XYZ file of C-alpha atoms in Angstrom:
407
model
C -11.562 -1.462 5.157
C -14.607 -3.284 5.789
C -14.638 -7.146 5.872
C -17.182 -9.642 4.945
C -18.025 -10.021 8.695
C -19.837 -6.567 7.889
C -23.050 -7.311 6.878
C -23.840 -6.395 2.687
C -26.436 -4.367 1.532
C -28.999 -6.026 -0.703
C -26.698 -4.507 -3.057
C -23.571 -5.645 -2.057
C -24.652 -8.934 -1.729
C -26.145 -9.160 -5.446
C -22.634 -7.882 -6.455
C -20.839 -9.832 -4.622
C -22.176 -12.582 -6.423
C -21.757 -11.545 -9.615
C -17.982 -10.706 -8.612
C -16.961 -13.690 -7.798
C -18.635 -15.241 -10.417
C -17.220 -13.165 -12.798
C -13.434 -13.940 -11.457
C -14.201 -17.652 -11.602
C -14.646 -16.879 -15.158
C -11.513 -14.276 -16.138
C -8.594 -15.207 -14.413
C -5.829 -13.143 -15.148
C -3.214 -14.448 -16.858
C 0.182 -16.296 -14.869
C 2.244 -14.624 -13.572
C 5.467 -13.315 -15.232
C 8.385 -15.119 -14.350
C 10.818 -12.461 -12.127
C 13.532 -12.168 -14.691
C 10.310 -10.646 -16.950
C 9.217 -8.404 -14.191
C 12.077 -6.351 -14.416
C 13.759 -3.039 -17.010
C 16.880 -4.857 -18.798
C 17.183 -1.608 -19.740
C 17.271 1.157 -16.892
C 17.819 -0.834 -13.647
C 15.009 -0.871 -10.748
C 12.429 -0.362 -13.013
C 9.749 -2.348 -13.958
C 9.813 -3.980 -17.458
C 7.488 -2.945 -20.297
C 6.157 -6.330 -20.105
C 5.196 -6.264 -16.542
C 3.748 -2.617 -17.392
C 1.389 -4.384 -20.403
C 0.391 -7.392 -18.061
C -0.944 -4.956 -15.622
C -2.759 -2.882 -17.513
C -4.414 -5.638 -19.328
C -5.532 -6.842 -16.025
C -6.990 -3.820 -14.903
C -8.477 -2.943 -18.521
C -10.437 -6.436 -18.089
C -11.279 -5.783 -14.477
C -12.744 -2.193 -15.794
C -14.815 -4.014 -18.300
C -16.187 -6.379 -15.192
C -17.182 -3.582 -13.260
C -14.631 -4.457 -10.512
C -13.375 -0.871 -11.333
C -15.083 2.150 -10.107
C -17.914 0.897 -9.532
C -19.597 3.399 -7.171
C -18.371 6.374 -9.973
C -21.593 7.511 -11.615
C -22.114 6.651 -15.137
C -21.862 9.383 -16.959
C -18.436 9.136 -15.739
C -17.270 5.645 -16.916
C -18.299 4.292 -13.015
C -20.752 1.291 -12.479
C -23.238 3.359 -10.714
C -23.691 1.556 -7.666
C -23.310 2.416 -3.767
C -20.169 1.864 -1.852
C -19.651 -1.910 -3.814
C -16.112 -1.106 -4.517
C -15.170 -2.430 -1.247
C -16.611 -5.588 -2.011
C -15.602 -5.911 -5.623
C -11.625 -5.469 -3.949
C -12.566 -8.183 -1.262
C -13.448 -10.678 -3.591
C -10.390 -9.599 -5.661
C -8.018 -9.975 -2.380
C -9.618 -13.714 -1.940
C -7.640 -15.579 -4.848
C -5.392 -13.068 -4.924
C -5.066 -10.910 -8.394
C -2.216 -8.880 -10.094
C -1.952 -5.130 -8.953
C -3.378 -2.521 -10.964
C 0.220 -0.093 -12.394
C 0.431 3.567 -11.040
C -1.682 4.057 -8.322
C -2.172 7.668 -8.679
C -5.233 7.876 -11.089
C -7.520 5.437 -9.185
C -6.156 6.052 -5.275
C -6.652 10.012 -6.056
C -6.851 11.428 -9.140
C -10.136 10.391 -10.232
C -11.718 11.016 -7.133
C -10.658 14.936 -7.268
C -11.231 15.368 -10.845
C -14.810 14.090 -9.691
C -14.502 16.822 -7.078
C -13.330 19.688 -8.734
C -13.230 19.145 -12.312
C -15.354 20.505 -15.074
C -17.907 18.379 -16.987
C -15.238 18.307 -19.402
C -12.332 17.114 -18.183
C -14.407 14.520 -15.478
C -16.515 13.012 -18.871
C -12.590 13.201 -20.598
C -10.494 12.097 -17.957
C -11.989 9.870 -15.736
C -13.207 6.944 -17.994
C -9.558 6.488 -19.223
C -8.296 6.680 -15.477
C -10.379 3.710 -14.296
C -9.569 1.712 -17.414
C -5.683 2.279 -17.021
C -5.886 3.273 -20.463
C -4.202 6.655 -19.854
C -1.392 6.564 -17.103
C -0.750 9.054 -14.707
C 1.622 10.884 -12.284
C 1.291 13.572 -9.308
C 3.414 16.913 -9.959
C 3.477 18.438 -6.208
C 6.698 17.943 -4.672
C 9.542 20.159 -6.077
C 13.069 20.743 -4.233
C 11.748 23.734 -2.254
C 7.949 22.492 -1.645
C 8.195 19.442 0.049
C 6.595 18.926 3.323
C 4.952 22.707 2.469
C 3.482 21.832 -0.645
C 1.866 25.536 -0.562
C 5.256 26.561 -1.329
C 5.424 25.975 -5.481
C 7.468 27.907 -7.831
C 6.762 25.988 -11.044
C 5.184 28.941 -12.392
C 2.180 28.949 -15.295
C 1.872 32.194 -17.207
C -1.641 33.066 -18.732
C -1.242 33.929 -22.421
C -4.300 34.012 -24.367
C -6.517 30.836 -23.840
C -3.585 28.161 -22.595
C -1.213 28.699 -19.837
C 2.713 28.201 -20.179
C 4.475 25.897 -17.420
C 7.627 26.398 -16.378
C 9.446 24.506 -13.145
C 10.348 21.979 -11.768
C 9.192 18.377 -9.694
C 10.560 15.997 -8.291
C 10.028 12.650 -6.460
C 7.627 12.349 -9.276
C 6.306 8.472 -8.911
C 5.931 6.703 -12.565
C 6.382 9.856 -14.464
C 8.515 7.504 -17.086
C 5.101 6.248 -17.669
C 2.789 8.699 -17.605
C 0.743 9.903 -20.074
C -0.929 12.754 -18.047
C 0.324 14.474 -14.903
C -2.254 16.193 -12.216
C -0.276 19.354 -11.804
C 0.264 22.163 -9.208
C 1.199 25.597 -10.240
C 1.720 28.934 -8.678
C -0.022 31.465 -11.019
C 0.353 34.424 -8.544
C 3.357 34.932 -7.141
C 1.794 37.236 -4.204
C -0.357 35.215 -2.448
C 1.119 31.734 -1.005
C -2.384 29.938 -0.552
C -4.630 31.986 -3.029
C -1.892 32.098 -6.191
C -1.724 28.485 -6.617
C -3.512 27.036 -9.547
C -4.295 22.701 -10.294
C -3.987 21.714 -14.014
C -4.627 18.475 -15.390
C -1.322 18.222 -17.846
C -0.270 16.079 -21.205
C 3.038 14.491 -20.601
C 3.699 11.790 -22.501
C 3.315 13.434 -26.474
C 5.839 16.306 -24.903
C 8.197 14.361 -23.705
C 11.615 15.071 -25.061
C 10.118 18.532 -26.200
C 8.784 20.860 -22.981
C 9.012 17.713 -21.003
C 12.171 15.977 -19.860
C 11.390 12.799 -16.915
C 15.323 12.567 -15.361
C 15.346 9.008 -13.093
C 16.070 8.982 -9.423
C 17.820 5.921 -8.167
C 17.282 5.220 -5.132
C 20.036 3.004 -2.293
C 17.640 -0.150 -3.242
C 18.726 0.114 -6.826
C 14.886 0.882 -7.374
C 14.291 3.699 -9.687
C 10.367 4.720 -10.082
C 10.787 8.329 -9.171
C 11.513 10.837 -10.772
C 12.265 14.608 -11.444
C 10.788 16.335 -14.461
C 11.708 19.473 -15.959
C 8.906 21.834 -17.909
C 10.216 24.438 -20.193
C 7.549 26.350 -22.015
C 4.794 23.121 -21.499
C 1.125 24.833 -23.112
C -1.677 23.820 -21.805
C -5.078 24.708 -22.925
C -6.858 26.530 -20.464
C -9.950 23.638 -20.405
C -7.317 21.586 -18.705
C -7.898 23.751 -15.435
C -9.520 22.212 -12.835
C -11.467 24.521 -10.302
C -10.796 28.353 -10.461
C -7.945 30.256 -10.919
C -6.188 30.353 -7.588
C -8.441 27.822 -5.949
C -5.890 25.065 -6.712
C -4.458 24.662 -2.528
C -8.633 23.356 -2.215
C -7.879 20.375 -5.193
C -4.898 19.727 -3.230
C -6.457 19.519 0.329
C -9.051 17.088 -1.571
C -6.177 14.692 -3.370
C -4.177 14.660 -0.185
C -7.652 13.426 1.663
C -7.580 10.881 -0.723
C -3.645 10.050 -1.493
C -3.856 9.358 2.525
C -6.322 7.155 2.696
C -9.508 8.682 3.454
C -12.955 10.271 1.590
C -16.117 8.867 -0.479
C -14.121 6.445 -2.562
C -12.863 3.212 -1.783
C -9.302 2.473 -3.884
C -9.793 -0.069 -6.473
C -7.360 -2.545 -5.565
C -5.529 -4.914 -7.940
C -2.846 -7.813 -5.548
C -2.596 -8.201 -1.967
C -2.863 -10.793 0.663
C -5.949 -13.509 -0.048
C -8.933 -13.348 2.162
C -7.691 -15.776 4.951
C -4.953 -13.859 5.371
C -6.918 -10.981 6.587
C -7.236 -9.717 10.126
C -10.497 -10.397 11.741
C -11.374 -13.423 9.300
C -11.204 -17.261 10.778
C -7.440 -18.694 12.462
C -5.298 -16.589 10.073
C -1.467 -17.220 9.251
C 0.020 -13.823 8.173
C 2.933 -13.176 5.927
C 4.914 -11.960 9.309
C 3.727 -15.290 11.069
C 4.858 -17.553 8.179
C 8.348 -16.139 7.673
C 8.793 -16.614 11.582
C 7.689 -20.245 10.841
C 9.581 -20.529 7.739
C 12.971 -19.297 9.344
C 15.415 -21.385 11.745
C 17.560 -20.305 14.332
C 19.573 -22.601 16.165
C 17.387 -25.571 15.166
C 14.328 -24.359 15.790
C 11.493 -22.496 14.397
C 12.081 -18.225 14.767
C 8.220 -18.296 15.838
C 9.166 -21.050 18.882
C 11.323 -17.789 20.147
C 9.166 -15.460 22.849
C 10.274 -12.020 21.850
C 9.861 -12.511 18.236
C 5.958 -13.879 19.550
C 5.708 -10.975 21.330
C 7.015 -8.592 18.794
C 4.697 -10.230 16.171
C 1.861 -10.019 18.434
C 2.230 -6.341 18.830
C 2.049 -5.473 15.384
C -1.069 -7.556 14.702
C -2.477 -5.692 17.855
C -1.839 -2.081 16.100
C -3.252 -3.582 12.612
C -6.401 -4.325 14.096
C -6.800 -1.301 15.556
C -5.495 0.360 12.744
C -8.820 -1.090 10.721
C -11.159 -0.587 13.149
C -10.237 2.966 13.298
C -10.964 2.721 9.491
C -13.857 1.326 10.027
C -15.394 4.240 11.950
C -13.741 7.003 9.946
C -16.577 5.335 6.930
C -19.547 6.383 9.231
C -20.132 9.889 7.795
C -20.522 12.433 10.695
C -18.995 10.767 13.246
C -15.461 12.642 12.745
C -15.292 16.021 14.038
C -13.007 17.005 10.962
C -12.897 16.306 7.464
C -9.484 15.306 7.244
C -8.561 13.881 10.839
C -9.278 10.397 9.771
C -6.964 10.957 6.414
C -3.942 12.414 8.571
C -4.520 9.284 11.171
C -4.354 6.947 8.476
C -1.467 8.287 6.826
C 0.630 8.596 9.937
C -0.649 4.722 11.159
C -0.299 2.837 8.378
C 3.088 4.469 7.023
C 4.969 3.749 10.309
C 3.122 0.477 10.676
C 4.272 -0.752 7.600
C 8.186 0.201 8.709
C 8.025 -1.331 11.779
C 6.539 -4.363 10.022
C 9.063 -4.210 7.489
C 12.307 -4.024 10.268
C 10.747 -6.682 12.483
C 10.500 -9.078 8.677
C 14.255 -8.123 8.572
C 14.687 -9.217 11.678
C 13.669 -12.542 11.644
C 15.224 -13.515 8.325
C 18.516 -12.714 9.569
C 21.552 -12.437 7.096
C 19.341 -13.839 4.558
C 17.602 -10.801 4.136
C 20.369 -8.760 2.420
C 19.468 -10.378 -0.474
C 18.173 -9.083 -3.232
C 14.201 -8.683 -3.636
C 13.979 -10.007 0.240
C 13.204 -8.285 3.712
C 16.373 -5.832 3.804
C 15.076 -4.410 0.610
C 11.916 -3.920 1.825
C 12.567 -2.590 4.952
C 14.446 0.143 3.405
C 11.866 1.209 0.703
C 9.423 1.677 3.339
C 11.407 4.309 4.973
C 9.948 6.735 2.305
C 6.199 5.728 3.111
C 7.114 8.122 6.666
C 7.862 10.981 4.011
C 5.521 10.798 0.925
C 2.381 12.582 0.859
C 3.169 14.407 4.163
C 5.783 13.314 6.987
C 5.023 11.948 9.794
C 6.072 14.972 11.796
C 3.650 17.050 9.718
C 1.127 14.852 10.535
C 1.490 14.773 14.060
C 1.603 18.670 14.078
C -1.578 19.243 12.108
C -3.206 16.660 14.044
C -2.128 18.223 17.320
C -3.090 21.947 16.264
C -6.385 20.815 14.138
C -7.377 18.056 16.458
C -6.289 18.264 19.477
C -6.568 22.267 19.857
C -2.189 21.997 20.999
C -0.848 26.204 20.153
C 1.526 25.626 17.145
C 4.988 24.873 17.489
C 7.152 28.028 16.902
């Protein structure tokens, strides 16, 4: 979360350089008209066409070496030391697309790094950074939500592959996966110690031991999933870690999924440089809608409360990054995933109230389609993914704070 008022390495610097040289130079494409961004097909999904215009960003910013660039290079990585940061701030500044299905770069890759055999990481991870093999996250099934450790999608040993079947759901992008990171029970008498992480083909099974069902959601939005597995093989190199060691992958991908550990995301869009907190006078996206938006004659952002309310979230932001900031000194934290269950719990509830407050200030307006109202309501789920914010405040009251457990 670093900005350029950090000071760069040597490093950094050089790369920096060559990073925003290098943008100058390959500017993505324009952008698809709206009409083009969206499935004609199966409503609230995302159009084939917007799908290909992604990845051919991403595949060209992988060929820059704006993509994984502090993986090492055996690996498909650039090599270098904590420049991914810097390759997503120059990235941020004129404002790029976004890179499709974020689970192979925000956490896959990393815990295939991890935990995987020299195999699968020299296999899988090259093709992860590139985008050139899509992928989806198989934890959450309709008894193993919030207690992930509670799978039933079973995998059955039978010579040298394993046979899946179960179960997920809330499966994000499985309609365009090619691979799915997969949890398993393998022993159904241990909770903890019988669950078992495979690294699973999806895409050439699909319609076969595979079947992706969509799950529309009130927006109309439609990019999760549940997927079925009857009788999926796969090969027993496809394991990552031991044989019942699979709840340690998943402590390591949630680390990640949540926002914290050794790898920076590679980011594709989001807001340009000077609309960053802690850069020069800054006009946000919240602070421009206020501006933007009448009531009564005059400006939203002329009204007090709204200042105030804006104000407040700003406030929490900035805090929000600077407690980033320090969770990337390495030692500092007391516990190896406090800084992952902060972030998760911050930013998810952040983003709502930022969300409701956008709502607010459009008004009526913002029952329309694509605007605030929308928005507001998709970010209720970012309180539920990858752990709710309930769990997160118990595990960082029992873990962290030393509270007894809730009975």
């Amino acid at each position: 979360m670093n900005d350029e008022a950090t000071v760069d390495t040597p490093e950094q610097a050089e790369f920096r350089a060559y990073c925003r040289e290098w943008l100058s130079n390959n500017k993505p494409g324009p952008p698809l008209p709206p009409e083009k961004r969206r499935s004609k097909t199966v409503p609230g999904r995302t159009s084939q066409e917007m799908q290909d215009y992604q990845l051919a960003w991403q595949k060209s910013a992988y060929e820059g070496g704006l993509v994984g660039c502090d993986y090492p290079k055996e690996y498909g990585g650039g090599g270098r030391t904590d420049c991914q940061r810097v390759a997503n701030q120059e990235m941020q500044r004129i404002g790029v697309p976004e890179f499709p299905g974020p689970a192979a770069l925000s956490h896959g890759a990393p815990t295939l790094l991890v935990h995987g055999s020299e195999f699968i990481k020299k296999r899988f991870i090259p093709k992860m950074l590139s985008g050139e093999e899509q992928w989806c996250q198989g934890f959450s099934e309709p008894n193993a939500g919030s207690d992930v450790a509670n799978q039933e999608t079973f995998a059955e040993k039978r010579g040298d592959s394993w046979v899946v079947n179960g179960q997920k759901i809330w499966t994000s992008e499985a309609h365009w996966a090619d691979w799915i990171l997969l949890v398993t029970r393998t022993d159904r008498s241990h909770k903890h110690k019988g669950i078992t992480y495979f690294v699973a083909p999806m895409k050439e099974n699909l319609g076969k031991t595979v079947e992706v069902r969509p799950l529309v959601q009130i927006t109309g939005e439609a990019h999760f999933n549940e997927v079925f597995f009857t009788d999926l093989t796969i090969p027993d190199e496809y394991r990552v870690d031991e044989v019942g060691k699979g709840w340690s992958v998943v402590m390591t991908e949630l680390k990640y999924e949540r926002g914290a550990g050794d790898f920076v995301q590679p980011l594709g869009g989001g807001y340009p440089a000077s609309d960053k907190p802690g850069s020069a006078p800054v006009e946000t996206p919240i602070v421009g809608l206020a501006k933007r938006t009448t009531r009564l004659g005059k400006a939203a952002a002329d009204d007090p409360v709204v200042r105030d309310r804006i104000m407040q979230i700003l406030i929490r932001r900035a805090g929000f990054e600077q407690a980033n900031r320090r969770g990337q000194v390495k030692g500092l934290l007391d516990h190896p995933m406090r800084i992952a269950m902060q972030h998760k719990l911050v930013s998810s509830e952040l983003y709502q109230d930022l969300a409701a407050l956008s709502a607010d200030i459009a008004g009526a307006p913002s029952t329309l389609s694509g605007s605030s109202a929308a928005g507001y309501i998709s970010s209720l789920g970012g309180t539920i993914l990858a752990g709710t914010s309930e769990i997160q405040r118990n595990q960082l009251g029992e873990r962290i704070l030393g509270m007894p457990k809730t009975k």
